[in-house]
mmCIF file of C-alpha atoms in Angstrom:
data_model
loop_
_atom_site.group_PDB
_atom_site.id
_atom_site.type_symbol
_atom_site.label_atom_id
_atom_site.label_comp_id
_atom_site.label_asym_id
_atom_site.label_seq_id
_atom_site.Cartn_x
_atom_site.Cartn_y
_atom_site.Cartn_z
ATOM 1 C CA SER W 1 86.578 159.540 -78.329
ATOM 2 C CA ALA W 2 89.082 160.268 -81.077
ATOM 3 C CA VAL W 3 90.982 157.802 -83.186
ATOM 4 C CA ILE W 4 94.612 158.809 -82.850
ATOM 5 C CA SER W 5 97.496 157.336 -84.768
ATOM 6 C CA GLN W 6 101.203 157.855 -84.362
ATOM 7 C CA LYS W 7 104.040 157.123 -86.756
ATOM 8 C CA PRO W 8 106.401 155.441 -86.330
ATOM 9 C CA SER W 9 105.220 153.050 -83.653
ATOM 10 C CA ARG W 10 108.810 152.361 -82.715
ATOM 11 C CA ASP W 11 112.301 153.147 -83.909
ATOM 12 C CA ILE W 12 115.909 152.514 -83.048
ATOM 13 C CA CYS W 13 118.157 155.470 -83.778
ATOM 14 C CA GLN W 14 121.788 156.369 -83.569
ATOM 15 C CA ARG W 15 123.166 158.981 -81.229
ATOM 16 C CA GLY W 16 123.280 162.449 -82.780
ATOM 17 C CA THR W 17 120.475 161.905 -85.257
ATOM 18 C CA SER W 18 116.933 163.295 -85.185
ATOM 19 C CA LEU W 19 113.543 161.614 -85.415
ATOM 20 C CA THR W 20 110.207 163.179 -86.284
ATOM 21 C CA ILE W 21 107.089 161.610 -84.809
ATOM 22 C CA GLN W 22 103.715 162.213 -86.373
ATOM 23 C CA CYS W 23 100.351 162.357 -84.640
ATOM 24 C CA GLN W 24 97.167 162.216 -86.714
ATOM 25 C CA VAL W 25 93.616 162.537 -85.371
ATOM 26 C CA ASP W 26 90.464 161.547 -87.206
ATOM 27 C CA SER W 27 88.631 164.739 -86.223
ATOM 28 C CA GLN W 28 89.430 168.356 -85.471
ATOM 29 C CA VAL W 29 90.597 168.851 -81.924
ATOM 30 C CA THR W 30 91.119 171.920 -79.830
ATOM 31 C CA MET W 31 94.264 170.924 -78.026
ATOM 32 C CA MET W 32 97.149 168.612 -78.784
ATOM 33 C CA PHE W 33 99.864 167.665 -76.341
ATOM 34 C CA TRP W 34 103.124 165.739 -76.376
ATOM 35 C CA TYR W 35 104.188 163.651 -73.389
ATOM 36 C CA ARG W 36 107.299 161.635 -72.621
ATOM 37 C CA GLN W 37 107.327 158.404 -70.647
ATOM 38 C CA GLN W 38 110.823 157.362 -69.711
ATOM 39 C CA PRO W 39 111.453 153.677 -68.990
ATOM 40 C CA GLY W 40 109.568 152.595 -65.883
ATOM 41 C CA GLN W 41 108.440 156.140 -65.241
ATOM 42 C CA SER W 42 105.287 158.204 -65.378
ATOM 43 C CA LEU W 43 104.261 160.642 -68.076
ATOM 44 C CA THR W 44 105.669 164.142 -68.272
ATOM 45 C CA LEU W 45 104.254 166.867 -70.466
ATOM 46 C CA ILE W 46 106.762 168.174 -72.991
ATOM 47 C CA ALA W 47 104.661 170.857 -74.634
ATOM 48 C CA THR W 48 101.273 171.944 -75.850
ATOM 49 C CA ALA W 49 101.080 172.089 -79.634
ATOM 50 C CA ASN W 50 99.273 175.254 -80.670
ATOM 51 C CA GLN W 51 97.689 175.463 -84.074
ATOM 52 C CA GLY W 52 99.193 178.279 -86.085
ATOM 53 C CA SER W 53 101.623 179.412 -83.431
ATOM 54 C CA GLU W 54 104.660 178.267 -81.513
ATOM 55 C CA ALA W 55 104.272 175.433 -79.043
ATOM 56 C CA THR W 56 104.179 176.108 -75.313
ATOM 57 C CA TYR W 57 106.985 174.205 -73.595
ATOM 58 C CA GLU W 58 107.110 172.955 -70.035
ATOM 59 C CA SER W 59 109.998 173.649 -67.732
ATOM 60 C CA GLY W 60 112.982 171.548 -68.701
ATOM 61 C CA PHE W 61 112.025 171.210 -72.359
ATOM 62 C CA VAL W 62 113.214 173.548 -75.100
ATOM 63 C CA ILE W 63 112.273 174.145 -78.695
ATOM 64 C CA ASP W 64 115.747 173.443 -80.049
ATOM 65 C CA LYS W 65 115.637 169.937 -78.640
ATOM 66 C CA PHE W 66 111.947 169.192 -79.236
ATOM 67 C CA PRO W 67 110.637 171.284 -82.139
ATOM 68 C CA ILE W 68 106.900 170.873 -82.639
ATOM 69 C CA SER W 69 104.654 171.687 -85.529
ATOM 70 C CA ARG W 70 100.889 171.840 -85.740
ATOM 71 C CA PRO W 71 99.859 172.972 -89.187
ATOM 72 C CA ASN W 72 96.150 172.202 -88.736
ATOM 73 C CA LEU W 73 93.587 170.925 -86.238
ATOM 74 C CA THR W 74 94.179 167.228 -86.901
ATOM 75 C CA PHE W 75 97.949 166.844 -87.179
ATOM 76 C CA SER W 76 101.102 167.525 -85.215
ATOM 77 C CA THR W 77 104.732 166.482 -85.259
ATOM 78 C CA LEU W 78 107.349 166.239 -82.548
ATOM 79 C CA THR W 79 111.020 166.076 -83.472
ATOM 80 C CA VAL W 80 113.579 164.711 -81.058
ATOM 81 C CA SER W 81 116.814 166.387 -82.109
ATOM 82 C CA ASN W 82 120.445 165.411 -81.655
ATOM 83 C CA MET W 83 119.409 162.306 -79.771
ATOM 84 C CA SER W 84 121.293 160.688 -76.934
ATOM 85 C CA PRO W 85 120.534 157.432 -75.093
ATOM 86 C CA GLU W 86 118.777 159.515 -72.407
ATOM 87 C CA ASP W 87 116.098 160.308 -74.967
ATOM 88 C CA SER W 88 115.058 156.658 -75.083
ATOM 89 C CA SER W 89 111.399 156.836 -74.070
ATOM 90 C CA ILE W 90 107.862 156.383 -75.210
ATOM 91 C CA TYR W 91 106.522 159.582 -76.747
ATOM 92 C CA LEU W 92 102.752 160.001 -76.680
ATOM 93 C CA CYS W 93 100.492 162.587 -78.182
ATOM 94 C CA SER W 94 97.163 163.382 -76.630
ATOM 95 C CA VAL W 95 94.205 165.456 -77.722
ATOM 96 C CA GLY W 96 91.434 167.382 -76.067
ATOM 97 C CA TYR W 97 88.199 168.885 -77.300
ATOM 98 C CA ARG W 98 86.631 172.180 -76.342
ATOM 99 C CA GLY W 99 83.902 171.595 -73.802
ATOM 100 C CA THR W 100 85.333 168.387 -72.444
ATOM 101 C CA ASP W 101 88.121 167.915 -69.956
ATOM 102 C CA THR W 102 89.226 164.469 -71.033
ATOM 103 C CA GLN W 103 92.448 163.905 -72.933
ATOM 104 C CA TYR W 104 92.735 160.946 -75.242
ATOM 105 C CA PHE W 105 96.091 159.404 -75.977
ATOM 106 C CA GLY W 106 97.671 157.953 -79.051
ATOM 107 C CA PRO W 107 99.360 154.531 -79.000
ATOM 108 C CA GLY W 108 102.795 156.039 -78.453
ATOM 109 C CA THR W 109 106.139 155.879 -80.238
ATOM 110 C CA ARG W 110 108.785 153.759 -78.554
ATOM 111 C CA LEU W 111 112.196 155.288 -79.224
ATOM 112 C CA THR W 112 115.493 153.606 -78.476
ATOM 113 C CA VAL W 113 118.683 155.575 -78.959
ATOM 114 C CA LEU W 114 121.938 153.641 -79.218
ATOM 115 C CA ALA K 1 102.365 172.995 -56.657
ATOM 116 C CA GLN K 2 100.139 170.310 -58.033
ATOM 117 C CA SER K 3 101.047 166.709 -57.394
ATOM 118 C CA VAL K 4 99.639 163.219 -57.475
ATOM 119 C CA ALA K 5 100.764 160.285 -55.366
ATOM 120 C CA GLN K 6 100.135 156.626 -55.962
ATOM 121 C CA PRO K 7 101.606 155.053 -52.837
ATOM 122 C CA GLU K 8 101.721 151.486 -54.129
ATOM 123 C CA ASP K 9 104.057 150.442 -56.914
ATOM 124 C CA GLN K 10 102.189 147.174 -57.273
ATOM 125 C CA VAL K 11 98.876 145.726 -56.146
ATOM 126 C CA ASN K 12 98.259 141.986 -56.208
ATOM 127 C CA VAL K 13 94.771 140.522 -56.040
ATOM 128 C CA ALA K 14 93.171 137.202 -56.794
ATOM 129 C CA GLU K 15 90.684 136.970 -59.613
ATOM 130 C CA GLY K 16 87.155 137.559 -58.360
ATOM 131 C CA ASN K 17 88.274 139.608 -55.376
ATOM 132 C CA PRO K 18 87.685 143.334 -55.072
ATOM 133 C CA LEU K 19 90.544 145.631 -55.971
ATOM 134 C CA THR K 20 91.574 149.102 -54.916
ATOM 135 C CA VAL K 21 94.302 151.234 -56.438
ATOM 136 C CA LYS K 22 95.066 154.273 -54.326
ATOM 137 C CA CYS K 23 95.589 157.871 -55.390
ATOM 138 C CA THR K 24 95.972 161.069 -53.417
ATOM 139 C CA TYR K 25 96.405 164.531 -54.840
ATOM 140 C CA SER K 26 97.446 168.045 -54.015
ATOM 141 C CA VAL K 27 96.000 170.897 -56.052
ATOM 142 C CA SER K 28 94.593 174.313 -55.332
ATOM 143 C CA GLY K 29 90.891 174.614 -55.841
ATOM 144 C CA ASN K 30 88.556 171.838 -56.877
ATOM 145 C CA PRO K 31 90.523 169.289 -58.882
ATOM 146 C CA TYR K 32 89.732 167.500 -62.072
ATOM 147 C CA LEU K 33 90.759 163.872 -61.516
ATOM 148 C CA PHE K 34 91.328 161.080 -63.994
ATOM 149 C CA TRP K 35 92.268 157.426 -64.178
ATOM 150 C CA TYR K 36 94.006 155.894 -67.167
ATOM 151 C CA VAL K 37 95.151 152.344 -67.858
ATOM 152 C CA GLN K 38 98.142 151.285 -69.917
ATOM 153 C CA TYR K 39 98.471 147.765 -71.249
ATOM 154 C CA PRO K 40 101.905 146.512 -72.336
ATOM 155 C CA ASN K 41 103.145 148.215 -75.493
ATOM 156 C CA ARG K 42 99.994 150.287 -75.713
ATOM 157 C CA GLY K 43 99.038 153.907 -75.178
ATOM 158 C CA LEU K 44 96.922 155.168 -72.316
ATOM 159 C CA GLN K 45 93.234 154.398 -72.261
ATOM 160 C CA PHE K 46 90.838 156.684 -70.419
ATOM 161 C CA LEU K 47 88.873 154.917 -67.663
ATOM 162 C CA LEU K 48 86.955 157.588 -65.794
ATOM 163 C CA LYS K 49 87.030 161.109 -64.446
ATOM 164 C CA TYR K 50 85.680 163.284 -61.669
ATOM 165 C CA ILE K 51 84.880 166.896 -62.404
ATOM 166 C CA THR K 52 81.921 167.662 -60.188
ATOM 167 C CA GLY K 53 78.786 166.012 -58.851
ATOM 168 C CA ASP K 54 78.486 162.584 -57.256
ATOM 169 C CA ASN K 55 81.589 161.498 -55.436
ATOM 170 C CA LEU K 56 81.313 157.990 -56.863
ATOM 171 C CA VAL K 57 81.995 157.907 -60.564
ATOM 172 C CA LYS K 58 81.650 154.907 -62.803
ATOM 173 C CA GLY K 59 83.802 154.228 -65.805
ATOM 174 C CA SER K 60 84.825 151.684 -68.369
ATOM 175 C CA TYR K 61 85.259 147.934 -67.792
ATOM 176 C CA GLY K 62 83.371 147.972 -64.481
ATOM 177 C CA PHE K 63 85.761 150.343 -62.739
ATOM 178 C CA GLU K 64 84.649 153.076 -60.406
ATOM 179 C CA ALA K 65 86.384 155.665 -58.268
ATOM 180 C CA GLU K 66 85.420 157.596 -55.191
ATOM 181 C CA PHE K 67 86.335 161.221 -54.750
ATOM 182 C CA ASN K 68 86.994 162.129 -51.119
ATOM 183 C CA LYS K 69 87.680 165.810 -50.694
ATOM 184 C CA SER K 70 88.559 165.683 -47.007
ATOM 185 C CA GLN K 71 91.161 162.990 -47.610
ATOM 186 C CA THR K 72 92.194 164.416 -50.997
ATOM 187 C CA SER K 73 91.886 160.952 -52.475
ATOM 188 C CA PHE K 74 90.503 159.390 -55.614
ATOM 189 C CA HIS K 75 90.891 155.635 -55.248
ATOM 190 C CA LEU K 76 90.094 153.333 -58.136
ATOM 191 C CA LYS K 77 87.964 150.307 -57.360
ATOM 192 C CA LYS K 78 86.399 147.278 -58.935
ATOM 193 C CA PRO K 79 84.142 144.798 -57.132
ATOM 194 C CA SER K 80 85.486 141.707 -58.876
ATOM 195 C CA ALA K 81 88.900 141.660 -60.538
ATOM 196 C CA LEU K 82 89.637 139.896 -63.803
ATOM 197 C CA VAL K 83 92.982 138.551 -64.968
ATOM 198 C CA SER K 84 92.602 140.826 -67.984
ATOM 199 C CA ASP K 85 92.628 143.844 -65.642
ATOM 200 C CA SER K 86 96.343 143.292 -65.112
ATOM 201 C CA ALA K 87 97.996 146.471 -66.370
ATOM 202 C CA LEU K 88 99.603 149.734 -65.306
ATOM 203 C CA TYR K 89 97.211 152.297 -63.858
ATOM 204 C CA PHE K 90 97.809 156.034 -63.717
ATOM 205 C CA CYS K 91 95.988 158.648 -61.709
ATOM 206 C CA ALA K 92 96.146 162.204 -63.043
ATOM 207 C CA VAL K 93 95.025 165.618 -61.901
ATOM 208 C CA ARG K 94 94.382 168.889 -63.587
ATOM 209 C CA SER K 95 93.848 172.220 -61.945
ATOM 210 C CA PRO K 96 90.552 173.842 -62.950
ATOM 211 C CA THR K 97 92.419 177.133 -63.197
ATOM 212 C CA SER K 98 94.828 175.747 -65.757
ATOM 213 C CA ASN K 99 94.338 177.193 -69.190
ATOM 214 C CA THR K 100 96.672 174.695 -70.793
ATOM 215 C CA GLY K 101 94.902 171.467 -69.989
ATOM 216 C CA LYS K 102 98.105 170.066 -68.536
ATOM 217 C CA LEU K 103 97.717 166.757 -66.695
ATOM 218 C CA ILE K 104 99.941 165.843 -63.771
ATOM 219 C CA PHE K 105 100.379 162.087 -63.496
ATOM 220 C CA GLY K 106 101.144 159.846 -60.577
ATOM 221 C CA GLN K 107 103.956 157.329 -60.780
ATOM 222 C CA GLY K 108 101.659 154.517 -61.745
ATOM 223 C CA THR K 109 100.568 151.320 -60.019
ATOM 224 C CA THR K 110 100.979 147.911 -61.561
ATOM 225 C CA LEU K 111 97.934 145.754 -60.947
ATOM 226 C CA GLN K 112 98.519 142.025 -61.032
ATOM 227 C CA VAL K 113 95.435 139.826 -60.956
ATOM 228 C CA LYS K 114 96.181 136.160 -60.452
ATOM 229 C CA PRO K 115 93.875 133.316 -61.444
#
């Protein structure tokens, strides 16, 4: 399995500001995903980060609110823009390899918006 | 539409006893099924998966799960629970026709193992 790191591990932010979360993998991966886990809730896919092209967003998530970059096969960023307290969640990246169906998750970024 | 249900918010077992965490799914075609565990303040750890083959799959930490197509279930089991198994468990499903790799997660079940 991959070694996945996320930065920051946690942050407390003010309403109206933006936070960029980084996801770094120790090997090249085919697919990278960003999930949100709201307090006491399950995981919901935000988008698939595509290398060299625009991310594919799930229903209910838009690029203006959650811009994503993936400049290469080992790195991606998720920005949470113009934050409100409703954005307080754990944000997790996950990765998948071609030829395997398993996704491996990073440790998550715990975001609190005041 | 694809969905996953974990009917129990919490499961309580005594250490040494067998445990079962239930999961049922709804997906078109033959599903890909997964179990993940989340410890407090940690990310998700992969436990096991069913893609094809034997209905009983074995995974990490002594866990196993049984795929039952007729009941559309994929219950997680362990013969003898440990206190350290206490965590939040998620069942997830992926459609084999999906070209995005998207996982649909259940609501999660908190497992509490008491000494």
